Amino acid sequence: MSKHPIVLFDSGVGGTSILKEVIHLLPHENIVYLADSKNAPYGLRTRQDIINLSIKNTELAIQMEAKMIIVACNTASTNAISFLRSHYTLPFIGIEPAIKPAALNSKAKRIGVLATKGTLSSELFKQTSESFTKGINVIEVIGEGIVEAVEGGWTDDKTFVDNLNQQIQPFIKEDIDYLVLGCTHFPYIIPLLKELLPKHVTIIDSGRAVARQTKAVLEEQHLKNTEDSFGHINIYTNTVNSSHLRELMKDFKNVNITQKDF
Ligand code: DGL
């Protein structure tokens, strides 16, 4: 069982921001990544649609003998993880916007959250936000067109940059000191956000915390791969063009990218 893969899935290429952290922390694990780009963005879909897509990805992961599943998507985690946990027996690691550390560290007591509509409107997000942000002003912004730009690899396009600049104005107006990225596609625009936001704003994403949690659960459940060799990394994408995915993973060896209908 310990040699079986950890399977991650996301609505597309964004979850590779989590995949990279997992590879760094757990280099001996065999890993499969399912990029459901064909169905991106998830964030504009109904909750039921998001659950159905998460079931589809989970069924494929189980066929691939997953020992654990990382839902490398905030939208799928916040809308579908309780369903998945109650219907399947293998361990699931989910991702939620890192509101807690931002709220704890904010001196201004004003934090921003940039996420998809699906995440911001989910019950799980609302509960988390309510329980950790007493006395904190939380400015929520639905990131529009960002998932599409990261998927398409056009984040340096001028129209996109202007549009993003407009979207983040509420964060600047309210003078936040922490910005939480609530979507796994968004770490790919951190350099751009740093240019557009005032210098004192700290940007937080959940990648490292998810990798640490994955390691802890593997150890707790005695599922860690005990082999010394580097693990195999297999990425499956259901779109025809995988060149952008290859570009995002170019610094990683041992990575196979295959097109697959799912
Ligand atoms: N990476 C997904 C997330 O973390 C993007 C959601 C989408 O496809 O809209 O929320």
Short mmCIF file of C-alpha atoms and ligand atoms in Angstrom, two decimals:
data_model
loop_
_atom_site.label_atom_id
_atom_site.label_comp_id
_atom_site.label_asym_id
_atom_site.label_seq_id
_atom_site.Cartn_x
_atom_site.Cartn_y
_atom_site.Cartn_z
CA MET A 1 0.00 0.00 0.00
CA SER A 2 2.76 2.50 0.88
CA LYS A 3 4.01 2.40 -2.73
CA HIS A 4 0.59 3.34 -4.05
CA PRO A 5 0.28 6.91 -5.25
CA ILE A 6 -0.97 10.01 -3.51
CA VAL A 7 -3.46 11.46 -6.00
CA LEU A 8 -4.09 15.20 -6.28
CA PHE A 9 -6.84 16.74 -8.38
CA ASP A 10 -7.76 20.27 -9.38
CA SER A 11 -9.88 22.01 -11.98
CA GLY A 12 -6.70 22.41 -14.04
CA VAL A 13 -3.11 23.48 -13.67
CA GLY A 14 -3.50 25.53 -10.44
CA GLY A 15 -3.09 22.62 -8.05
CA THR A 16 0.46 22.15 -9.35
CA SER A 17 1.29 24.93 -6.85
CA ILE A 18 0.39 22.34 -4.18
CA LEU A 19 1.97 19.45 -6.09
CA LYS A 20 5.35 21.22 -6.05
CA GLU A 21 5.25 21.65 -2.27
CA VAL A 22 4.28 17.98 -1.81
CA ILE A 23 7.17 16.82 -4.05
CA HIS A 24 9.63 18.99 -2.07
CA LEU A 25 8.53 17.65 1.28
CA LEU A 26 7.87 14.03 0.25
CA PRO A 27 10.35 13.27 -2.57
CA HIS A 28 10.01 9.48 -2.26
CA GLU A 29 6.27 9.36 -2.80
CA ASN A 30 4.71 8.20 -6.05
CA ILE A 31 2.26 10.90 -7.06
CA VAL A 32 -0.50 11.27 -9.63
CA TYR A 33 -1.94 14.69 -10.51
CA LEU A 34 -5.26 14.98 -12.36
CA ALA A 35 -5.69 18.31 -14.16
CA ASP A 36 -9.37 18.60 -15.02
CA SER A 37 -8.77 21.65 -17.24
CA LYS A 38 -11.62 20.61 -19.55
CA ASN A 39 -14.09 21.51 -16.78
CA ALA A 40 -12.37 24.68 -15.48
CA PRO A 41 -13.35 26.93 -13.91
CA TYR A 42 -15.09 25.07 -11.10
CA GLY A 43 -15.62 28.33 -9.24
CA LEU A 44 -18.59 29.42 -11.33
CA ARG A 45 -20.43 26.09 -11.11
CA THR A 46 -23.22 25.01 -8.78
CA ARG A 47 -22.34 23.17 -5.59
CA GLN A 48 -23.88 19.96 -7.00
CA ASP A 49 -21.79 20.27 -10.16
CA ILE A 50 -18.63 20.70 -8.08
CA ILE A 51 -19.54 17.60 -6.01
CA ASN A 52 -20.18 15.58 -9.20
CA LEU A 53 -16.84 16.58 -10.71
CA SER A 54 -15.09 15.76 -7.43
CA ILE A 55 -16.72 12.30 -7.43
CA LYS A 56 -15.57 11.73 -11.02
CA ASN A 57 -11.98 12.64 -10.09
CA THR A 58 -12.11 10.55 -6.91
CA GLU A 59 -13.38 7.47 -8.79
CA LEU A 60 -10.47 7.78 -11.23
CA ALA A 61 -8.02 8.22 -8.33
CA ILE A 62 -9.36 5.03 -6.74
CA GLN A 63 -8.99 3.14 -10.04
CA MET A 64 -5.37 4.32 -9.97
CA GLU A 65 -5.03 2.76 -6.49
CA ALA A 66 -4.69 6.03 -4.59
CA LYS A 67 -3.65 5.59 -0.96
CA MET A 68 -4.67 9.17 -0.22
CA ILE A 69 -6.34 12.02 -2.12
CA ILE A 70 -5.41 15.68 -1.92
CA VAL A 71 -8.21 17.89 -3.16
CA ALA A 72 -5.82 20.51 -4.54
CA CYS A 73 -8.58 23.01 -5.14
CA ASN A 74 -10.19 25.34 -2.60
CA THR A 75 -13.47 25.37 -4.53
CA ALA A 76 -13.77 21.57 -4.56
CA SER A 77 -12.55 21.27 -0.95
CA THR A 78 -14.93 23.84 0.50
CA ASN A 79 -17.93 22.46 -1.43
CA ALA A 80 -17.32 18.73 -1.69
CA ILE A 81 -14.89 17.41 0.91
CA SER A 82 -17.48 16.56 3.55
CA PHE A 83 -19.41 14.58 0.92
CA LEU A 84 -16.23 12.78 -0.19
CA ARG A 85 -15.18 11.96 3.37
CA SER A 86 -18.57 10.51 4.19
CA HIS A 87 -18.73 8.35 1.03
CA TYR A 88 -15.17 7.03 0.67
CA THR A 89 -12.90 5.41 3.22
CA LEU A 90 -9.46 6.60 2.07
CA PRO A 91 -7.96 9.72 3.67
CA PHE A 92 -8.64 13.09 2.04
CA ILE A 93 -6.57 16.24 2.54
CA GLY A 94 -8.45 19.42 1.71
CA ILE A 95 -7.48 23.02 1.17
CA GLU A 96 -9.08 26.05 2.66
CA PRO A 97 -8.06 29.70 2.50
CA ALA A 98 -5.47 30.33 5.26
CA ILE A 99 -7.64 32.82 7.14
CA LYS A 100 -6.45 31.76 10.59
CA PRO A 101 -2.73 32.73 10.30
CA ALA A 102 -3.66 35.97 8.53
CA ALA A 103 -6.16 36.93 11.23
CA LEU A 104 -3.74 36.02 14.03
CA ASN A 105 -0.86 38.02 12.56
CA SER A 106 -2.70 41.04 11.21
CA LYS A 107 -1.76 44.21 13.07
CA ALA A 108 -4.14 46.36 11.07
CA LYS A 109 -7.00 43.94 11.87
CA ARG A 110 -7.93 44.17 8.20
CA ILE A 111 -7.27 41.19 5.94
CA GLY A 112 -8.21 40.44 2.35
CA VAL A 113 -9.33 37.17 0.80
CA LEU A 114 -9.09 36.63 -2.94
CA ALA A 115 -10.92 33.45 -3.98
CA THR A 116 -13.48 32.04 -6.40
CA LYS A 117 -17.20 32.65 -6.14
CA GLY A 118 -17.68 28.96 -5.30
CA THR A 119 -15.29 29.15 -2.35
CA LEU A 120 -16.49 32.46 -0.93
CA SER A 121 -20.15 31.37 -1.08
CA SER A 122 -19.54 27.95 0.53
CA GLU A 123 -20.79 27.14 4.03
CA LEU A 124 -17.39 25.78 5.05
CA PHE A 125 -15.64 29.03 4.13
CA LYS A 126 -18.26 31.09 5.98
CA GLN A 127 -17.88 28.95 9.11
CA THR A 128 -14.07 29.10 9.04
CA SER A 129 -14.08 32.81 8.43
CA GLU A 130 -16.56 33.45 11.24
CA SER A 131 -14.68 31.38 13.79
CA PHE A 132 -11.23 32.93 13.20
CA THR A 133 -11.93 36.56 12.44
CA LYS A 134 -13.61 37.99 15.53
CA GLY A 135 -12.72 41.69 15.60
CA ILE A 136 -11.10 41.52 12.16
CA ASN A 137 -12.44 43.26 9.09
CA VAL A 138 -12.38 40.72 6.24
CA ILE A 139 -12.50 42.11 2.72
CA GLU A 140 -13.58 39.40 0.28
CA VAL A 141 -13.03 39.73 -3.46
CA ILE A 142 -14.12 37.20 -6.08
CA GLY A 143 -11.19 36.83 -8.45
CA GLU A 144 -12.66 37.07 -11.93
CA GLY A 145 -10.83 35.74 -14.96
CA ILE A 146 -7.73 34.75 -12.95
CA VAL A 147 -8.24 30.97 -13.21
CA GLU A 148 -8.75 31.34 -16.97
CA ALA A 149 -5.59 33.47 -17.34
CA VAL A 150 -3.45 31.01 -15.36
CA GLU A 151 -4.92 28.10 -17.35
CA GLY A 152 -4.17 29.87 -20.63
CA GLY A 153 -0.76 31.20 -19.55
CA TRP A 154 -1.62 34.83 -20.36
CA THR A 155 -1.09 36.41 -16.93
CA ASP A 156 1.27 39.03 -18.40
CA ASP A 157 -1.36 40.22 -20.87
CA LYS A 158 -2.03 43.94 -20.37
CA THR A 159 -5.83 43.64 -20.33
CA PHE A 160 -5.57 40.96 -17.67
CA VAL A 161 -3.17 43.04 -15.54
CA ASP A 162 -5.45 46.11 -15.78
CA ASN A 163 -8.45 44.00 -14.86
CA LEU A 164 -6.66 42.46 -11.87
CA ASN A 165 -5.56 45.89 -10.73
CA GLN A 166 -9.20 47.02 -10.72
CA GLN A 167 -10.29 43.95 -8.78
CA ILE A 168 -7.78 44.42 -5.96
CA GLN A 169 -8.61 48.09 -5.35
CA PRO A 170 -10.85 47.26 -2.34
CA PHE A 171 -7.78 45.75 -0.61
CA ILE A 172 -5.81 48.94 -1.18
CA LYS A 173 -8.68 51.23 -0.15
CA GLU A 174 -9.23 49.31 3.08
CA ASP A 175 -5.47 49.21 3.73
CA ILE A 176 -5.19 45.50 4.53
CA ASP A 177 -1.89 44.10 5.80
CA TYR A 178 -2.52 40.42 4.92
CA LEU A 179 -3.92 38.95 1.71
CA VAL A 180 -5.07 35.32 1.73
CA LEU A 181 -5.07 33.53 -1.60
CA GLY A 182 -8.04 31.16 -1.59
CA CYS A 183 -7.46 29.42 -4.90
CA THR A 184 -4.62 27.14 -5.91
CA HIS A 185 -4.29 28.90 -9.29
CA PHE A 186 -3.47 32.21 -7.60
CA PRO A 187 0.10 31.54 -6.33
CA TYR A 188 1.06 31.84 -10.02
CA ILE A 189 0.16 35.54 -9.93
CA ILE A 190 2.00 36.35 -6.67
CA PRO A 191 4.78 38.30 -8.48
CA LEU A 192 2.11 40.38 -10.20
CA LEU A 193 0.14 40.94 -6.99
CA LYS A 194 3.33 42.08 -5.27
CA GLU A 195 3.81 44.70 -7.97
CA LEU A 196 0.24 45.93 -7.70
CA LEU A 197 -0.21 45.92 -3.91
CA PRO A 198 1.52 48.17 -1.36
CA LYS A 199 4.82 46.72 -0.10
CA HIS A 200 3.57 46.12 3.46
CA VAL A 201 0.95 43.57 2.38
CA THR A 202 1.93 39.97 3.18
CA ILE A 203 0.50 37.37 0.82
CA ILE A 204 -0.35 33.93 2.22
CA ASP A 205 -1.23 30.74 0.38
CA SER A 206 -1.87 27.26 1.75
CA GLY A 207 0.64 25.18 -0.25
CA ARG A 208 3.20 24.46 2.46
CA ALA A 209 0.61 23.83 5.14
CA VAL A 210 -1.09 21.28 2.90
CA ALA A 211 2.18 19.47 2.24
CA ARG A 212 2.92 19.36 6.00
CA GLN A 213 -0.56 18.06 6.74
CA THR A 214 -0.13 15.38 4.04
CA LYS A 215 3.12 14.23 5.66
CA ALA A 216 1.53 14.13 9.11
CA VAL A 217 -1.41 12.02 7.93
CA LEU A 218 0.86 9.62 5.99
CA GLU A 219 2.92 9.09 9.14
CA GLU A 220 -0.07 8.76 11.42
CA GLN A 221 -1.68 6.16 9.15
CA HIS A 222 1.62 4.35 8.38
CA LEU A 223 1.23 5.07 4.67
CA LYS A 224 4.62 6.69 3.97
CA ASN A 225 6.63 5.17 1.13
CA THR A 226 9.72 3.68 2.76
CA GLU A 227 11.72 3.31 -0.50
CA ASP A 228 14.86 5.44 -0.93
CA SER A 229 14.43 6.18 -4.64
CA PHE A 230 12.67 9.28 -5.92
CA GLY A 231 8.98 8.78 -6.58
CA HIS A 232 7.34 8.74 -10.00
CA ILE A 233 5.25 11.78 -10.80
CA ASN A 234 2.49 11.25 -13.36
CA ILE A 235 0.33 14.12 -14.49
CA TYR A 236 -2.82 13.54 -16.53
CA THR A 237 -4.56 16.37 -18.33
CA ASN A 238 -7.83 16.14 -20.22
CA THR A 239 -7.06 18.98 -22.63
CA VAL A 240 -5.23 18.65 -25.93
CA ASN A 241 -2.60 21.28 -25.27
CA SER A 242 -0.32 20.45 -22.36
CA SER A 243 2.49 22.87 -23.21
CA HIS A 244 1.60 25.30 -20.42
CA LEU A 245 1.52 22.48 -17.87
CA ARG A 246 4.96 21.37 -19.08
CA GLU A 247 6.24 24.92 -18.68
CA LEU A 248 4.92 25.14 -15.09
CA MET A 249 6.62 21.83 -14.18
CA LYS A 250 9.85 22.42 -16.11
CA ASP A 251 12.08 22.51 -13.01
CA PHE A 252 10.98 19.06 -11.92
CA LYS A 253 12.55 15.85 -13.19
CA ASN A 254 10.81 12.47 -13.19
CA VAL A 255 7.56 14.09 -14.33
CA ASN A 256 5.49 12.45 -17.05
CA ILE A 257 2.64 14.41 -18.58
CA THR A 258 0.00 12.42 -20.48
CA GLN A 259 -3.27 13.37 -22.13
CA LYS A 260 -6.21 11.34 -20.94
CA ASP A 261 -9.95 11.56 -21.33
CA PHE A 262 -11.62 11.78 -17.93
N1 DGL B 1 -7.77 25.89 -8.27
C1 DGL B 1 -9.16 26.05 -8.00
C2 DGL B 1 -9.33 26.55 -6.55
O1 DGL B 1 -8.43 26.37 -5.76
C3 DGL B 1 -9.76 26.92 -9.04
C4 DGL B 1 -11.22 26.87 -9.05
C5 DGL B 1 -11.83 27.09 -10.38
O2 DGL B 1 -11.62 26.27 -11.27
O3 DGL B 1 -12.58 28.06 -10.47
O4 DGL B 1 -10.33 27.08 -6.15
#
